[in-house]
Every structure is written in C-alpha cells, then in structure tokens.
Amino acid sequence: MDFGLVLQTDPPASAVVELMRRAERNGFRYGWTFDSAVLWQEPFVIYSQILANTEKLTVGPMVTNPGTRTWEVTASTFATLNDMYGNRTVCGIGRGDSAMRVAGRAPNTLARLGEAMDVIRDLAEGREAEVGGVPLRIPWINDGKLPVWMAAYGPKALALTGQKADGFILQLADPYLTESMVTAVRTAASDAGRDPDAITICVAAPAYVGDDLTHARNQCRWFGGMVGNHVADLVSRYGEHSTAVPEALTSYIKARDGYDYSHHGRAGNPSADFVPDDIVDRFCLLGPASAHIEKLMALREVGVDQFALYAMHDAKETTIDAYGSEIIPPLTR
C-alpha cells in the first residue's frame, strides 16, 4: 500500500513544502493538496517548490475540476512540471465542489468531466486533442505521462471512473462502502473493455493518531461535513431512499442545514456540527497506531492501493511521524 499526505495550501507556502518534505522522509510517496482558487493559494505554483525540495514525491490536486481552468492550460501546467521534474505529477479531478460554488457556479456535469479527462491526459502526454472544436497539440512535450484519477461517490460517477480514469479517489475510509464502490468502478471498467485491476484505488480521509478519541473526533468532524456536500447532491438527484445510493452513506445528512465554505476543510467547522460520532469513526482513522493498522489492512483487503491522509487538524507533525515510524512499515513490507 502507498501513502499520501493531503494538505490545504494555506500561507505560508513554505510550511506546506516543509510538511511534504517531512512526509517523504516518513515514507509517503504522494503529496496532494486541495484546489480552490478563492479559498487557498494556487497549488500548482506550490507544487513546483514541493518537487524541487523532494526527491521522489508525486504531487497533484485532490481535486481539480474542468471548470476553473481551461483544459489546455491544465494540461500544459502538468506537462511543464513533468518536464522540469520527471513525470512526478498526477491529476486528481472531480466535478468541483468548493472551487465552483465559492465562485458562484454549479459543479461541472459528468459529461463535461469525462470529456475533460480525455483531453487533459492526451494533451499532457503530447497527443492531439480537440478543445472547443479546435484540434490542439502541445509541440514541446516529449515522453510526458499524466495519470488521471477521478473522485466519485454516486453510481453514474463511479461508472465514468471505471470507463475513463486511471485511478479512483474515494473520500471516506469506511471499508463497507469502499468495497461496494470499488466493485462498481471495476465492473464499469470491465464492461468498457478495460482491465479493472489497472485502475489505482485511493482512499482519502483524515487520520489522527492518539488515545483521546473525543478530541480526535472533534478535530476530524469537518470531514463528514465536507462529504455531506456530495451526499446532499446525491440525495437531491436520486432521492432519500433510492436503492442507487446506499443508506449507509446518505442517512446521516438528515440533520444537515446548509454549509458555509469559509470553514471548508477546517477543524471546528460549525457547518459539520450535525455529523455524529459514528460517522467520524467510520469515515476517518482515529485512535492508537494499532487501530489505524487494523483499518488500513481491512481497506487493503478490499482493493485499496493508496491511503491519502488528510492532515487538517492540530497534530499534523505527530501524525505524519507516527505513520512513518509505526504504521507505514507494516503496511508496505
């Protein structure tokens, strides 16, 4: 199993770079950041510094979207980083939640997302692609490589992931839901004539190492609020009791009452007060190192290739170090 660190690009950027350096020293192989232009600093600028200050870390957004940048700009940006640092990027992409909504726009459609994934990958790897009816090719790219990993929850998004993506990003760490969604992605890949085992499975969730579960839950409760935005979309689209979406994912948002993006992804987010303890426990990794190892082994058993650790809490350094010393070694032997 691989491990990634997920951060917000809060200033100063030097702190983000140093945490990524710390992660690499502790055995993490991926460095991810949020991508929401209004809420945080521009991640692609910071990726250049992360890549320059690490040796092997692969970096990328968790996640970008096809609406806040034109597709040829996104492709060229990834390709430039790859040319400078040796194909060490990955494009995590989704419909766009905070990035689009904070700017007053709705998330992108799945049709637009599917088209964008193909175009961005083709352009970033030096192939011709059509953008707005115009055939384009970036002429200076040689031996470019850009895996495109899609974030998804709902049945149509999971199907699209299986049909087009190189990787699947699932932002929760519930083994039961993970197994169900991984199966849906791989079934869609097989139905599309693709090798289902070639799709990398990445589970992303907060992890907090320590014995004070009450404090850890309060530090990570924001995550249930963030996931709740996507779940609310699913309930709106499919209905509260639809068989298309598992009740194990949707039932907890009944007490949800709107969302304030000014606290997005932050410990103490008041918009996440509705999230019960059992959801925090199911969606996140909490407790002593042994509890993390046990849950990660269960996730690995259902096909997870990478765990990406959200570190938006008050124990970033100690959690990264605990993973490096106690958790990553038994999972990567």
One Martini backbone bead per residue (centre of mass of N, CA, C, O) as a GRO file, in nm:
protein
  333
    1MET     BB    1   0.096   0.036   0.022
    2ASP     BB    2   0.032   0.359  -0.023
    3PHE     BB    3   0.118   0.711   0.063
    4GLY     BB    4  -0.055   1.018   0.148
    5LEU     BB    5  -0.061   1.379   0.156
    6VAL     BB    6  -0.311   1.619   0.270
    7LEU     BB    7  -0.345   1.968   0.181
    8GLN     BB    8  -0.361   2.294   0.236
    9THR     BB    9  -0.279   2.621   0.080
   10ASP     BB   10  -0.169   2.773   0.318
   11PRO     BB   11  -0.024   3.020   0.455
   12PRO     BB   12   0.273   2.937   0.415
   13ALA     BB   13   0.421   2.759   0.166
   14SER     BB   14   0.665   2.655   0.331
   15ALA     BB   15   0.492   2.469   0.516
   16VAL     BB   16   0.397   2.276   0.298
   17VAL     BB   17   0.676   2.185   0.203
   18GLU     BB   18   0.775   2.075   0.480
   19LEU     BB   19   0.555   1.857   0.514
   20MET     BB   20   0.633   1.703   0.256
   21ARG     BB   21   0.920   1.637   0.346
   22ARG     BB   22   0.835   1.481   0.594
   23ALA     BB   23   0.672   1.267   0.448
   24GLU     BB   24   0.899   1.147   0.277
   25ARG     BB   25   1.077   1.062   0.522
   26ASN     BB   26   0.812   0.869   0.618
   27GLY     BB   27   0.711   0.717   0.327
   28PHE     BB   28   0.577   0.900   0.142
   29ARG     BB   29   0.465   0.923  -0.219
   30TYR     BB   30   0.239   1.150  -0.176
   31GLY     BB   31   0.126   1.494  -0.276
   32TRP     BB   32  -0.156   1.670  -0.168
   33THR     BB   33  -0.413   1.913  -0.271
   34PHE     BB   34  -0.608   2.147  -0.275
   35ASP     BB   35  -0.850   2.321  -0.524
   36SER     BB   36  -0.919   2.668  -0.441
   37ALA     BB   37  -0.869   2.984  -0.541
   38VAL     BB   38  -1.013   3.150  -0.306
   39LEU     BB   39  -0.927   2.988  -0.036
   40TRP     BB   40  -0.638   2.935  -0.170
   41GLN     BB   41  -0.349   2.880  -0.284
   42GLU     BB   42  -0.174   2.811  -0.561
   43PRO     BB   43  -0.075   2.488  -0.619
   44PHE     BB   44   0.117   2.484  -0.875
   45VAL     BB   45   0.333   2.662  -0.753
   46ILE     BB   46   0.391   2.473  -0.507
   47TYR     BB   47   0.473   2.217  -0.658
   48SER     BB   48   0.746   2.319  -0.754
   49GLN     BB   49   0.866   2.327  -0.463
   50ILE     BB   50   0.819   2.039  -0.382
   51LEU     BB   51   0.982   1.907  -0.612
   52ALA     BB   52   1.253   2.062  -0.546
   53ASN     BB   53   1.238   1.939  -0.220
   54THR     BB   54   1.226   1.656  -0.353
   55GLU     BB   55   1.279   1.329  -0.499
   56LYS     BB   56   0.982   1.133  -0.538
   57LEU     BB   57   0.740   1.291  -0.518
   58THR     BB   58   0.401   1.288  -0.589
   59VAL     BB   59   0.186   1.533  -0.740
   60GLY     BB   60  -0.149   1.679  -0.658
   61PRO     BB   61  -0.487   1.715  -0.688
   62MET     BB   62  -0.762   1.714  -0.420
   63VAL     BB   63  -0.936   1.855  -0.651
   64THR     BB   64  -0.984   1.924  -0.958
   65ASN     BB   65  -1.137   2.093  -1.248
   66PRO     BB   66  -1.308   2.182  -1.566
   67GLY     BB   67  -1.385   2.512  -1.480
   68THR     BB   68  -1.123   2.700  -1.368
   69ARG     BB   69  -0.975   2.579  -1.620
   70THR     BB   70  -0.837   2.534  -1.896
   71TRP     BB   71  -0.737   2.244  -2.043
   72GLU     BB   72  -0.465   2.340  -2.171
   73VAL     BB   73  -0.354   2.462  -1.911
   74THR     BB   74  -0.355   2.214  -1.736
   75ALA     BB   75  -0.174   2.040  -1.920
   76SER     BB   76   0.071   2.235  -1.934
   77THR     BB   77   0.131   2.242  -1.634
   78PHE     BB   78   0.191   1.946  -1.594
   79ALA     BB   79   0.407   1.923  -1.822
   80THR     BB   80   0.607   2.120  -1.699
   81LEU     BB   81   0.661   1.968  -1.437
   82ASN     BB   82   0.753   1.706  -1.577
   83ASP     BB   83   0.993   1.830  -1.733
   84MET     BB   84   1.142   1.934  -1.471
   85TYR     BB   85   1.083   1.644  -1.268
   86GLY     BB   86   0.983   1.362  -1.394
   87ASN     BB   87   0.692   1.250  -1.380
   88ARG     BB   88   0.544   1.382  -1.076
   89THR     BB   89   0.232   1.358  -1.162
   90VAL     BB   90  -0.125   1.399  -1.072
   91CYS     BB   91  -0.475   1.397  -1.177
   92GLY     BB   92  -0.703   1.517  -0.976
   93ILE     BB   93  -1.064   1.479  -1.038
   94GLY     BB   94  -1.377   1.670  -1.061
   95ARG     BB   95  -1.663   1.864  -1.051
   96GLY     BB   96  -1.674   2.060  -0.816
   97ASP     BB   97  -1.716   2.241  -0.528
   98SER     BB   98  -1.576   2.491  -0.396
   99ALA     BB   99  -1.457   2.621  -0.654
  100MET     BB  100  -1.743   2.676  -0.779
  101ARG     BB  101  -1.934   2.781  -0.549
  102VAL     BB  102  -1.766   3.027  -0.455
  103ALA     BB  103  -1.795   3.141  -0.769
  104GLY     BB  104  -2.114   3.088  -0.847
  105ARG     BB  105  -2.104   2.781  -0.942
  106ALA     BB  106  -2.169   2.490  -1.072
  107PRO     BB  107  -2.100   2.194  -1.104
  108ASN     BB  108  -1.997   1.980  -1.314
  109THR     BB  109  -2.055   1.768  -1.544
  110LEU     BB  110  -1.994   1.448  -1.639
  111ALA     BB  111  -1.954   1.501  -1.937
  112ARG     BB  112  -1.735   1.718  -1.903
  113LEU     BB  113  -1.540   1.549  -1.735
  114GLY     BB  114  -1.489   1.321  -1.939
  115GLU     BB  115  -1.372   1.501  -2.161
  116ALA     BB  116  -1.143   1.634  -1.995
  117MET     BB  117  -0.976   1.385  -1.929
  118ASP     BB  118  -0.894   1.318  -2.216
  119VAL     BB  119  -0.766   1.590  -2.296
  120ILE     BB  120  -0.556   1.629  -2.071
  121ARG     BB  121  -0.402   1.368  -2.118
  122ASP     BB  122  -0.330   1.401  -2.415
  123LEU     BB  123  -0.182   1.673  -2.400
  124ALA     BB  124   0.024   1.593  -2.163
  125GLU     BB  125   0.130   1.342  -2.370
  126GLY     BB  126   0.135   1.478  -2.684
  127ARG     BB  127  -0.147   1.473  -2.793
  128GLU     BB  128  -0.416   1.509  -2.976
  129ALA     BB  129  -0.687   1.752  -2.922
  130GLU     BB  130  -1.017   1.864  -2.871
  131VAL     BB  131  -1.098   2.222  -2.829
  132GLY     BB  132  -1.376   2.362  -2.917
  133GLY     BB  133  -1.318   2.233  -3.220
  134VAL     BB  134  -0.998   2.239  -3.173
  135PRO     BB  135  -0.704   2.125  -3.273
  136LEU     BB  136  -0.452   2.009  -3.037
  137ARG     BB  137  -0.090   2.052  -2.969
  138ILE     BB  138   0.193   2.003  -2.768
  139PRO     BB  139   0.515   2.025  -2.906
  140TRP     BB  140   0.728   1.995  -2.641
  141ILE     BB  141   0.643   1.711  -2.577
  142ASN     BB  142   0.828   1.444  -2.401
  143ASP     BB  143   0.739   1.173  -2.238
  144GLY     BB  144   0.467   1.213  -2.121
  145LYS     BB  145   0.291   1.173  -1.791
  146LEU     BB  146  -0.076   1.140  -1.697
  147PRO     BB  147  -0.253   1.058  -1.450
  148VAL     BB  148  -0.613   1.003  -1.405
  149TRP     BB  149  -0.806   1.084  -1.118
  150MET     BB  150  -1.128   1.007  -0.986
  151ALA     BB  151  -1.388   1.151  -0.814
  152ALA     BB  152  -1.638   0.950  -0.628
  153TYR     BB  153  -1.992   0.818  -0.549
  154GLY     BB  154  -2.191   0.780  -0.760
  155PRO     BB  155  -2.298   0.571  -1.007
  156LYS     BB  156  -2.215   0.748  -1.256
  157ALA     BB  157  -1.931   0.822  -1.154
  158LEU     BB  158  -1.824   0.535  -1.120
  159ALA     BB  159  -1.857   0.457  -1.415
  160LEU     BB  160  -1.671   0.676  -1.533
  161THR     BB  161  -1.420   0.585  -1.390
  162GLY     BB  162  -1.407   0.302  -1.525
  163GLN     BB  163  -1.403   0.414  -1.828
  164LYS     BB  164  -1.148   0.658  -1.790
  165ALA     BB  165  -0.975   0.613  -1.544
  166ASP     BB  166  -0.668   0.546  -1.361
  167GLY     BB  167  -0.824   0.646  -1.099
  168PHE     BB  168  -0.966   0.621  -0.758
  169ILE     BB  169  -1.135   0.860  -0.552
  170LEU     BB  170  -1.210   0.812  -0.200
  171GLN     BB  171  -1.378   1.021   0.049
  172LEU     BB  172  -1.340   0.755   0.249
  173ALA     BB  173  -1.297   0.484   0.530
  174ASP     BB  174  -1.520   0.270   0.458
  175PRO     BB  175  -1.510  -0.057   0.388
  176TYR     BB  176  -1.797  -0.112   0.286
  177LEU     BB  177  -1.817   0.123   0.081
  178THR     BB  178  -1.557   0.066  -0.068
  179GLU     BB  179  -1.624  -0.210  -0.184
  180SER     BB  180  -1.872  -0.121  -0.348
  181MET     BB  181  -1.726   0.102  -0.524
  182VAL     BB  182  -1.502  -0.069  -0.643
  183THR     BB  183  -1.687  -0.265  -0.786
  184ALA     BB  184  -1.823  -0.055  -0.971
  185VAL     BB  185  -1.567   0.037  -1.118
  186ARG     BB  186  -1.468  -0.244  -1.221
  187THR     BB  187  -1.721  -0.316  -1.378
  188ALA     BB  188  -1.710  -0.075  -1.574
  189ALA     BB  189  -1.437  -0.144  -1.693
  190SER     BB  190  -1.508  -0.422  -1.803
  191ASP     BB  191  -1.751  -0.326  -1.982
  192ALA     BB  192  -1.530  -0.130  -2.146
  193GLY     BB  193  -1.261  -0.315  -2.191
  194ARG     BB  194  -1.104  -0.300  -1.928
  195ASP     BB  195  -0.869  -0.317  -1.677
  196PRO     BB  196  -0.961  -0.323  -1.350
  197ASP     BB  197  -0.664  -0.358  -1.214
  198ALA     BB  198  -0.544  -0.076  -1.339
  199ILE     BB  199  -0.695   0.069  -1.118
  200THR     BB  200  -0.638   0.300  -0.889
  201ILE     BB  201  -0.686   0.293  -0.531
  202CYS     BB  202  -0.803   0.583  -0.340
  203VAL     BB  203  -0.803   0.664  -0.004
  204ALA     BB  204  -0.952   0.953   0.165
  205ALA     BB  205  -0.858   1.071   0.502
  206PRO     BB  206  -0.858   1.131   0.814
  207ALA     BB  207  -0.579   1.127   1.054
  208TYR     BB  208  -0.551   1.033   1.413
  209VAL     BB  209  -0.301   1.000   1.656
  210GLY     BB  210  -0.454   0.868   1.953
  211ASP     BB  211  -0.638   0.833   2.271
  212ASP     BB  212  -0.827   1.090   2.221
  213LEU     BB  213  -1.127   1.059   2.075
  214THR     BB  214  -1.277   1.322   2.122
  215HIS     BB  215  -1.065   1.508   1.999
  216ALA     BB  216  -1.034   1.370   1.725
  217ARG     BB  217  -1.324   1.403   1.631
  218ASN     BB  218  -1.327   1.719   1.647
  219GLN     BB  219  -1.091   1.747   1.433
  220CYS     BB  220  -1.265   1.552   1.199
  221ARG     BB  221  -1.570   1.641   1.150
  222TRP     BB  222  -1.548   1.811   0.886
  223PHE     BB  223  -1.556   1.569   0.685
  224GLY     BB  224  -1.860   1.506   0.702
  225GLY     BB  225  -1.937   1.781   0.582
  226MET     BB  226  -1.796   1.756   0.310
  227VAL     BB  227  -1.931   1.493   0.219
  228GLY     BB  228  -2.225   1.606   0.250
  229ASN     BB  229  -2.231   1.766  -0.013
  230HIS     BB  230  -2.235   1.515  -0.200
  231VAL     BB  231  -2.473   1.369  -0.070
  232ALA     BB  232  -2.684   1.587  -0.123
  233ASP     BB  233  -2.671   1.557  -0.428
  234LEU     BB  234  -2.765   1.262  -0.436
  235VAL     BB  235  -3.038   1.301  -0.298
  236SER     BB  236  -3.145   1.505  -0.506
  237ARG     BB  237  -3.120   1.300  -0.752
  238TYR     BB  238  -3.231   1.004  -0.611
  239GLY     BB  239  -3.311   1.018  -0.325
  240GLU     BB  240  -3.341   0.913   0.004
  241HIS     BB  241  -3.437   0.584  -0.085
  242SER     BB  242  -3.239   0.492  -0.287
  243THR     BB  243  -3.080   0.212  -0.436
  244ALA     BB  244  -2.835   0.373  -0.573
  245VAL     BB  245  -2.788   0.466  -0.268
  246PRO     BB  246  -2.656   0.416   0.025
  247GLU     BB  247  -2.762   0.457   0.351
  248ALA     BB  248  -2.471   0.455   0.478
  249LEU     BB  249  -2.425   0.745   0.335
  250THR     BB  250  -2.711   0.930   0.372
  251SER     BB  251  -2.853   0.938   0.664
  252TYR     BB  252  -2.671   1.168   0.821
  253ILE     BB  253  -2.799   1.439   0.659
  254LYS     BB  254  -3.078   1.518   0.793
  255ALA     BB  255  -2.936   1.758   0.987
  256ARG     BB  256  -2.865   1.929   0.760
  257ASP     BB  257  -2.785   2.308   0.732
  258GLY     BB  258  -2.596   2.367   0.528
  259TYR     BB  259  -2.299   2.570   0.404
  260ASP     BB  260  -1.974   2.704   0.498
  261TYR     BB  261  -1.684   2.774   0.307
  262SER     BB  262  -1.503   2.933   0.518
  263HIS     BB  263  -1.466   2.625   0.675
  264HIS     BB  264  -1.335   2.445   0.477
  265GLY     BB  265  -1.152   2.182   0.602
  266ARG     BB  266  -1.194   2.254   0.920
  267ALA     BB  267  -1.146   2.265   1.228
  268GLY     BB  268  -1.456   2.356   1.372
  269ASN     BB  269  -1.679   2.332   1.176
  270PRO     BB  270  -2.010   2.437   1.209
  271SER     BB  271  -2.128   2.269   0.952
  272ALA     BB  272  -2.051   1.979   1.126
  273ASP     BB  273  -2.242   1.934   1.381
  274PHE     BB  274  -2.428   1.693   1.257
  275VAL     BB  275  -2.198   1.496   1.294
  276PRO     BB  276  -2.156   1.193   1.405
  277ASP     BB  277  -1.942   0.983   1.558
  278ASP     BB  278  -1.981   0.728   1.374
  279ILE     BB  279  -1.892   0.875   1.114
  280VAL     BB  280  -1.612   0.952   1.198
  281ASP     BB  281  -1.520   0.659   1.249
  282ARG     BB  282  -1.582   0.550   0.958
  283PHE     BB  283  -1.432   0.782   0.775
  284CYS     BB  284  -1.193   0.757   0.973
  285LEU     BB  285  -0.866   0.766   1.148
  286LEU     BB  286  -0.851   0.649   1.484
  287GLY     BB  287  -0.620   0.639   1.731
  288PRO     BB  288  -0.411   0.415   1.760
  289ALA     BB  289  -0.197   0.258   1.555
  290SER     BB  290  -0.346  -0.018   1.559
  291ALA     BB  291  -0.614   0.092   1.438
  292HIS     BB  292  -0.498   0.180   1.168
  293ILE     BB  293  -0.387  -0.089   1.073
  294GLU     BB  294  -0.652  -0.246   1.076
  295LYS     BB  295  -0.804  -0.065   0.869
  296LEU     BB  296  -0.596  -0.076   0.638
  297MET     BB  297  -0.617  -0.381   0.597
  298ALA     BB  298  -0.916  -0.377   0.519
  299LEU     BB  299  -0.875  -0.194   0.270
  300ARG     BB  300  -0.671  -0.372   0.122
  301GLU     BB  301  -0.866  -0.619   0.096
  302VAL     BB  302  -1.067  -0.428  -0.105
  303GLY     BB  303  -0.828  -0.270  -0.302
  304VAL     BB  304  -0.636  -0.070  -0.172
  305ASP     BB  305  -0.341   0.127  -0.271
  306GLN     BB  306  -0.417   0.410  -0.123
  307PHE     BB  307  -0.345   0.632   0.149
  308ALA     BB  308  -0.487   0.956   0.211
  309LEU     BB  309  -0.386   1.204   0.442
  310TYR     BB  310  -0.559   1.411   0.629
  311ALA     BB  311  -0.408   1.728   0.790
  312MET     BB  312  -0.669   1.893   0.936
  313HIS     BB  313  -0.503   1.960   1.228
  314ASP     BB  314  -0.321   1.961   1.552
  315ALA     BB  315  -0.133   1.681   1.436
  316LYS     BB  316   0.057   1.666   1.191
  317GLU     BB  317   0.345   1.580   1.275
  318THR     BB  318   0.274   1.336   1.462
  319THR     BB  319   0.121   1.175   1.247
  320ILE     BB  320   0.341   1.150   1.035
  321ASP     BB  321   0.546   1.012   1.229
  322ALA     BB  322   0.369   0.770   1.310
  323TYR     BB  323   0.348   0.655   1.031
  324GLY     BB  324   0.655   0.619   0.979
  325SER     BB  325   0.712   0.431   1.246
  326GLU     BB  326   0.421   0.236   1.272
  327ILE     BB  327   0.241   0.207   0.990
  328ILE     BB  328   0.386   0.181   0.715
  329PRO     BB  329   0.575  -0.065   0.744
  330PRO     BB  330   0.350  -0.302   0.770
  331LEU     BB  331   0.209  -0.204   0.483
  332THR     BB  332   0.505  -0.232   0.297
  333ARG     BB  333   0.629  -0.530   0.321
   0.00000   0.00000   0.00000
